[in-house]
Amino acid sequence: MKDIKEEIRQIVDTLNKYSYYYHVLDNPIVSDADYDKLYYHLVDLEKQTGIILPDSPTQRVGDVVMSGFKKQKHISPLYSLDKAQSFDELDDWLKKIKAEYKDVTFTVEYKFDGLQLAITYENGVLVQAVTRGNGLVGEDITAQVKTIRSVPLSIPFKGKVVVNGEGIMLLSELEKYNEKNDDMLKNARNAVAGSIRNLDPKVTASRKLDFFAYGVPYIENKEFDSQEELYQFLKDNKFLTNDFFVVTKDINKIHSVISEIDKTREELDILIDGIVIKVNEMNIRKELGFTIRFPKWAIAYKFAPLEVTSVIRNVLWQVGRTGKVTPLAVIDPVELAGATIRRATLNNYDDILRKQVGINALVFVRRSNEVIPEILGLAQKLDGFKEIEKPKVCPECGTALEDKGAYIYCPNTTNCPGQLKERIIHYCSRNAMNIEGIRDKTIDIFYDKLKVRTVADLYSLKPEELLELEKFKDKKSNNLITAIENSKKAQFSNFIFALGIANVGIKTARDLSKNFNSFEDLTKATVEELSAIRDIGEVVAKSIVEYFANSFNQQIIQRLFDAGVEIVYPDKQKMSGGVFAGKTFVLTGTLPTLSRDDATKLIEDNGGKVSSSVSKNTDYVLLGREPGSKYDKAIVLGIKIIEEDEFLSLLNV
């Protein structure tokens, strides 16, 4: 028992140290995932032994109040939330309430990852703003909060009211700030905490924060019947509230909403770390009441972390298809968003300097969408810390590197193995020529054994050559030759994308295919003509013109045409007068037979466009399995919702 008590003592001390760095100094030294893992281990030990130390973090709601601000007692306590980390845990909570209250409904809302605030109004005027602190006492940050433009300085309601919500920094604002300032902000959560807890309100104002309201812990001479009514009150009183707000009785619906948000949360411009589920009816809330730490009528479903900490052990410099040389950090293996991560990007050398990272540095790692994870910033410099040196020669061909803006480039565009291989890999990718069966290792073999140097060389490969390679049997060789042959008929947009022009992604390639009648017209376009196309700026336009002016690129393109590659042009008349001309679509959920790319192409080829969010300007929401918040918003706005069968019938497919 003595050893366990010593272990509990050590864990409590460690967690309190982490909390101090996070909440007081705004300088976290571990990720949320690492903290939670240790915290729940402590919870288990306390349950097993019954030993609960008086300073255990399990016994308090919040954290230490900073002495630099005036302490302020909350009019009404701000509680923490009970947490569920699986659907089983969530269902236990939901079913327990439904067993007692048959007609109960639940609201489903974002769990913001920012700084909780409580703002008091009297006679319709903002009189005080306080941080959550320990839930009973917070810090008076009125001057700082008044600089947040989304916080109303006056409201229509004239009684005394406390509105609570989350101070947040939009991810787009964080990116803009870090581009313009040397004092890099680690992430949006720490950025808002550091901004509001700054004694100079001017600093707060410079960070362009926002405040999303979601609760009313105290109100004078007024009661709400439901969370829906409370939300409407917030909107009526000029508070910023999030559009995502679902009301349902159905547990399966709650599951599907959570699953959809978990899949798409990285597309949001705000940082969320979970979903909050609340009992909607206020009379039921009153009966359920509170524990000492949290309300019994609300729970937070926590997502798996998108951000963890790891240690940089080495940095590799990789050469891309355009010659750009970028740093890739080799890190200690860490679990992140369902995958084991061993490498993470550092973007460029200037990024390394701004983030002050190096070898043997504990760093924050975040995974965005399905792109390779990124190093966000430094947590700690460990023993043996060493700065990362800027490379002078290309790691692939030894050519002296050149600086172009923030990036380093290898100028050896015609003979650098790294560039040549990456161009072929890009050419074969799904949104390009879609040559199945060709992977990175396949290209390495082709390059070394068959002297494949350009994309045009692919069309000269013969079955007997492939059969001589290790692991290439008859079936594999024939399938690969067939896939290469099938790629010869290429949609205009896919062919443009496949060329690998710098700064030209699939969307830009589609825009170009719509605005030019032939490939020849595109190759002759001027910077001015290209810049006149919507969403194509001067930088992209110059990249396109320079690409087609390059004699090496001209030779490769001609060899492709000589090998039998044909461009299939879109029917411009059909597109301009198609069944979806002038219509805007939003896709949600998984379609039965069509991929999102296929559906998008069908819409665009028939005159429509695809948007990522539902608004009053949306004409159709194309509904698939397990739809998310877009479906709910479409219902609220009265947008026409169609499924795949109806969608295809509109096209007479």
CSV table of N, CA, C and O in Angstrom, one decimal, residues 132-195:
chain,number,residue,atom,x,y,z
A,132,ARG,N,-13.3,31.5,-15.9
A,132,ARG,CA,-13.9,30.5,-15.1
A,132,ARG,C,-13.2,30.2,-13.8
A,132,ARG,O,-13.7,29.9,-12.7
A,133,GLY,N,-11.8,30.3,-13.8
A,133,GLY,CA,-11.0,30.1,-12.6
A,133,GLY,C,-11.3,28.7,-12.1
A,133,GLY,O,-11.2,27.7,-12.8
A,134,ASN,N,-11.6,28.6,-10.8
A,134,ASN,CA,-11.9,27.3,-10.2
A,134,ASN,C,-13.4,27.0,-10.1
A,134,ASN,O,-13.8,26.1,-9.5
A,135,GLY,N,-14.2,27.8,-10.9
A,135,GLY,CA,-15.6,27.5,-10.9
A,135,GLY,C,-16.4,28.4,-9.9
A,135,GLY,O,-17.6,28.7,-10.1
A,136,LEU,N,-15.7,28.7,-8.8
A,136,LEU,CA,-16.3,29.6,-7.8
A,136,LEU,C,-15.7,31.0,-7.8
A,136,LEU,O,-16.5,32.0,-7.7
A,137,VAL,N,-14.4,31.1,-8.1
A,137,VAL,CA,-13.7,32.4,-8.2
A,137,VAL,C,-12.9,32.4,-9.4
A,137,VAL,O,-12.2,31.5,-9.7
A,138,GLY,N,-13.0,33.5,-10.2
A,138,GLY,CA,-12.2,33.7,-11.4
A,138,GLY,C,-11.4,35.0,-11.4
A,138,GLY,O,-11.2,35.6,-10.3
A,139,GLU,N,-11.0,35.4,-12.5
A,139,GLU,CA,-10.2,36.6,-12.7
A,139,GLU,C,-11.0,37.6,-13.5
A,139,GLU,O,-11.6,37.3,-14.5
A,140,ASP,N,-10.9,38.8,-13.0
A,140,ASP,CA,-11.7,39.9,-13.7
A,140,ASP,C,-10.9,40.4,-14.9
A,140,ASP,O,-9.8,40.9,-14.8
A,141,ILE,N,-11.4,40.1,-16.1
A,141,ILE,CA,-10.7,40.4,-17.3
A,141,ILE,C,-11.7,41.3,-18.2
A,141,ILE,O,-11.7,41.2,-19.4
A,142,THR,N,-12.4,42.2,-17.5
A,142,THR,CA,-13.4,43.0,-18.2
A,142,THR,C,-12.8,43.8,-19.3
A,142,THR,O,-13.3,43.9,-20.5
A,143,ALA,N,-11.7,44.5,-19.0
A,143,ALA,CA,-11.0,45.4,-20.0
A,143,ALA,C,-10.6,44.6,-21.3
A,143,ALA,O,-10.7,45.1,-22.4
A,144,GLN,N,-10.1,43.4,-21.0
A,144,GLN,CA,-9.7,42.5,-22.2
A,144,GLN,C,-10.9,42.1,-23.0
A,144,GLN,O,-10.8,42.1,-24.2
A,145,VAL,N,-11.9,41.6,-22.4
A,145,VAL,CA,-13.1,41.1,-23.1
A,145,VAL,C,-13.8,42.2,-23.9
A,145,VAL,O,-14.3,41.9,-25.0
A,146,LYS,N,-13.7,43.4,-23.4
A,146,LYS,CA,-14.4,44.5,-24.2
A,146,LYS,C,-13.7,44.7,-25.5
A,146,LYS,O,-14.3,45.3,-26.4
A,147,THR,N,-12.5,44.2,-25.7
A,147,THR,CA,-11.8,44.4,-27.0
A,147,THR,C,-12.3,43.3,-28.0
A,147,THR,O,-11.9,43.4,-29.2
A,148,ILE,N,-13.0,42.3,-27.5
A,148,ILE,CA,-13.5,41.2,-28.4
A,148,ILE,C,-14.7,41.7,-29.2
A,148,ILE,O,-15.8,42.0,-28.6
A,149,ARG,N,-14.6,41.8,-30.5
A,149,ARG,CA,-15.7,42.5,-31.2
A,149,ARG,C,-17.0,41.7,-31.2
A,149,ARG,O,-18.1,42.3,-31.4
A,150,SER,N,-16.9,40.4,-31.1
A,150,SER,CA,-18.2,39.6,-31.1
A,150,SER,C,-18.9,39.7,-29.7
A,150,SER,O,-20.0,39.1,-29.6
A,151,VAL,N,-18.3,40.3,-28.7
A,151,VAL,CA,-19.0,40.5,-27.4
A,151,VAL,C,-19.8,41.8,-27.5
A,151,VAL,O,-19.2,42.9,-27.6
A,152,PRO,N,-21.1,41.8,-27.3
A,152,PRO,CA,-21.9,43.0,-27.4
A,152,PRO,C,-21.6,43.8,-26.1
A,152,PRO,O,-21.6,43.3,-25.0
A,153,LEU,N,-21.4,45.1,-26.3
A,153,LEU,CA,-21.2,46.0,-25.1
A,153,LEU,C,-22.6,46.4,-24.5
A,153,LEU,O,-22.6,46.7,-23.3
A,154,SER,N,-23.6,46.2,-25.2
A,154,SER,CA,-25.0,46.4,-24.7
A,154,SER,C,-25.9,45.4,-25.3
A,154,SER,O,-25.7,45.0,-26.4
A,155,ILE,N,-27.0,45.1,-24.6
A,155,ILE,CA,-27.9,44.1,-25.1
A,155,ILE,C,-29.4,44.6,-24.8
A,155,ILE,O,-29.6,45.4,-23.9
A,156,PRO,N,-30.3,44.1,-25.5
A,156,PRO,CA,-31.7,44.5,-25.2
A,156,PRO,C,-32.3,44.1,-23.9
A,156,PRO,O,-33.0,44.9,-23.3
A,157,PHE,N,-31.9,43.0,-23.3
A,157,PHE,CA,-32.4,42.6,-22.0
A,157,PHE,C,-31.9,43.5,-20.9
A,157,PHE,O,-30.6,43.7,-20.8
A,158,LYS,N,-32.8,44.0,-20.1
A,158,LYS,CA,-32.4,45.0,-19.1
A,158,LYS,C,-32.2,44.5,-17.7
A,158,LYS,O,-31.7,45.2,-16.8
A,159,GLY,N,-32.6,43.2,-17.5
A,159,GLY,CA,-32.4,42.7,-16.1
A,159,GLY,C,-30.9,42.2,-16.0
A,159,GLY,O,-30.1,42.2,-16.9
A,160,LYS,N,-30.5,41.8,-14.8
A,160,LYS,CA,-29.2,41.4,-14.5
A,160,LYS,C,-29.1,39.9,-15.1
A,160,LYS,O,-29.9,39.1,-14.8
A,161,VAL,N,-28.0,39.7,-15.9
A,161,VAL,CA,-27.9,38.4,-16.5
A,161,VAL,C,-26.4,38.1,-16.6
A,161,VAL,O,-25.6,39.0,-16.9
A,162,VAL,N,-26.0,36.8,-16.4
A,162,VAL,CA,-24.7,36.3,-16.7
A,162,VAL,C,-24.7,35.4,-17.9
A,162,VAL,O,-25.5,34.4,-17.9
A,163,VAL,N,-23.9,35.7,-18.8
A,163,VAL,CA,-23.8,34.8,-20.0
A,163,VAL,C,-22.5,34.1,-20.1
A,163,VAL,O,-21.5,34.8,-19.9
A,164,ASN,N,-22.5,32.8,-20.2
A,164,ASN,CA,-21.2,32.2,-20.3
A,164,ASN,C,-21.0,31.6,-21.7
A,164,ASN,O,-22.0,31.3,-22.4
A,165,GLY,N,-19.8,31.4,-22.0
A,165,GLY,CA,-19.4,30.9,-23.3
A,165,GLY,C,-17.9,30.7,-23.4
A,165,GLY,O,-17.2,30.7,-22.4
A,166,GLU,N,-17.4,30.6,-24.7
A,166,GLU,CA,-16.0,30.3,-24.9
A,166,GLU,C,-15.3,31.4,-25.7
A,166,GLU,O,-15.8,31.8,-26.7
A,167,GLY,N,-14.2,31.9,-25.1
A,167,GLY,CA,-13.3,32.8,-25.8
A,167,GLY,C,-12.5,31.9,-26.8
A,167,GLY,O,-11.9,30.9,-26.3
A,168,ILE,N,-12.5,32.2,-28.0
A,168,ILE,CA,-11.8,31.4,-29.0
A,168,ILE,C,-11.0,32.3,-30.0
A,168,ILE,O,-11.3,33.4,-30.2
A,169,MET,N,-10.0,31.6,-30.7
A,169,MET,CA,-9.3,32.3,-31.7
A,169,MET,C,-9.6,31.4,-33.0
A,169,MET,O,-9.3,30.2,-33.0
A,170,LEU,N,-10.1,32.0,-34.0
A,170,LEU,CA,-10.3,31.3,-35.2
A,170,LEU,C,-9.0,30.8,-35.8
A,170,LEU,O,-8.0,31.4,-35.7
A,171,LEU,N,-9.0,29.6,-36.3
A,171,LEU,CA,-7.8,29.0,-36.8
A,171,LEU,C,-7.2,29.8,-38.0
A,171,LEU,O,-6.0,29.9,-38.1
A,172,SER,N,-8.1,30.4,-38.8
A,172,SER,CA,-7.6,31.3,-39.8
A,172,SER,C,-6.9,32.5,-39.3
A,172,SER,O,-5.9,33.0,-39.9
A,173,GLU,N,-7.4,33.1,-38.2
A,173,GLU,CA,-6.8,34.2,-37.5
A,173,GLU,C,-5.4,33.8,-36.9
A,173,GLU,O,-4.5,34.6,-36.9
A,174,LEU,N,-5.4,32.6,-36.4
A,174,LEU,CA,-4.1,32.1,-35.8
A,174,LEU,C,-3.0,32.0,-36.9
A,174,LEU,O,-1.9,32.5,-36.7
A,175,GLU,N,-3.5,31.5,-38.0
A,175,GLU,CA,-2.5,31.4,-39.2
A,175,GLU,C,-2.0,32.7,-39.6
A,175,GLU,O,-0.8,32.9,-39.9
A,176,LYS,N,-3.0,33.7,-39.8
A,176,LYS,CA,-2.6,35.0,-40.2
A,176,LYS,C,-1.6,35.7,-39.2
A,176,LYS,O,-0.7,36.3,-39.6
A,177,TYR,N,-1.9,35.5,-37.9
A,177,TYR,CA,-1.1,36.1,-36.9
A,177,TYR,C,0.3,35.5,-36.9
A,177,TYR,O,1.3,36.3,-36.9
A,178,ASN,N,0.5,34.2,-37.1
A,178,ASN,CA,1.8,33.6,-37.1
A,178,ASN,C,2.6,33.9,-38.3
A,178,ASN,O,3.8,33.9,-38.3
A,179,GLU,N,1.9,34.2,-39.4
A,179,GLU,CA,2.6,34.6,-40.6
A,179,GLU,C,3.2,36.0,-40.5
A,179,GLU,O,4.2,36.3,-41.1
A,180,LYS,N,2.6,36.9,-39.7
A,180,LYS,CA,3.0,38.3,-39.6
A,180,LYS,C,3.8,38.6,-38.4
A,180,LYS,O,4.4,39.7,-38.3
A,181,ASN,N,3.9,37.7,-37.4
A,181,ASN,CA,4.6,38.0,-36.1
A,181,ASN,C,5.6,37.0,-35.8
A,181,ASN,O,5.5,35.8,-36.1
A,182,ASP,N,6.7,37.4,-35.1
A,182,ASP,CA,7.8,36.5,-34.7
A,182,ASP,C,7.4,35.7,-33.5
A,182,ASP,O,7.9,34.6,-33.3
A,183,ASP,N,6.5,36.2,-32.6
A,183,ASP,CA,6.2,35.5,-31.4
A,183,ASP,C,5.1,34.5,-31.8
A,183,ASP,O,3.9,34.7,-31.6
A,184,MET,N,5.5,33.3,-32.3
A,184,MET,CA,4.6,32.3,-32.8
A,184,MET,C,3.7,31.8,-31.6
A,184,MET,O,4.1,31.5,-30.5
A,185,LEU,N,2.4,31.8,-31.9
A,185,LEU,CA,1.4,31.2,-31.0
A,185,LEU,C,1.3,29.7,-31.2
A,185,LEU,O,1.1,29.3,-32.4
A,186,LYS,N,1.4,28.9,-30.2
A,186,LYS,CA,1.5,27.4,-30.3
A,186,LYS,C,0.2,26.8,-31.0
A,186,LYS,O,0.3,26.0,-31.8
A,187,ASN,N,-0.9,27.2,-30.5
A,187,ASN,CA,-2.2,26.7,-31.0
A,187,ASN,C,-3.3,27.7,-30.6
A,187,ASN,O,-3.1,28.6,-29.8
A,188,ALA,N,-4.5,27.4,-31.1
A,188,ALA,CA,-5.6,28.4,-30.9
A,188,ALA,C,-6.0,28.4,-29.4
A,188,ALA,O,-6.4,29.5,-28.9
A,189,ARG,N,-6.0,27.3,-28.8
A,189,ARG,CA,-6.4,27.2,-27.4
A,189,ARG,C,-5.5,28.1,-26.5
A,189,ARG,O,-5.9,28.9,-25.7
A,190,ASN,N,-4.2,27.8,-26.6
A,190,ASN,CA,-3.2,28.6,-25.8
A,190,ASN,C,-3.2,30.1,-26.2
A,190,ASN,O,-2.9,31.0,-25.4
A,191,ALA,N,-3.5,30.3,-27.5
A,191,ALA,CA,-3.5,31.7,-28.0
A,191,ALA,C,-4.5,32.5,-27.3
A,191,ALA,O,-4.3,33.7,-26.9
A,192,VAL,N,-5.7,32.0,-27.2
A,192,VAL,CA,-6.8,32.7,-26.6
A,192,VAL,C,-6.6,32.9,-25.1
A,192,VAL,O,-6.8,34.0,-24.5
A,193,ALA,N,-6.0,31.9,-24.4
A,193,ALA,CA,-5.8,32.0,-23.0
A,193,ALA,C,-4.7,33.1,-22.7
A,193,ALA,O,-4.9,33.9,-21.8
A,194,GLY,N,-3.6,33.0,-23.5
A,194,GLY,CA,-2.6,34.0,-23.4
A,194,GLY,C,-3.0,35.4,-23.7
A,194,GLY,O,-2.6,36.4,-23.1
A,195,SER,N,-3.9,35.5,-24.7
A,195,SER,CA,-4.4,36.9,-25.1
A,195,SER,C,-5.3,37.5,-24.0
A,195,SER,O,-5.2,38.7,-23.7
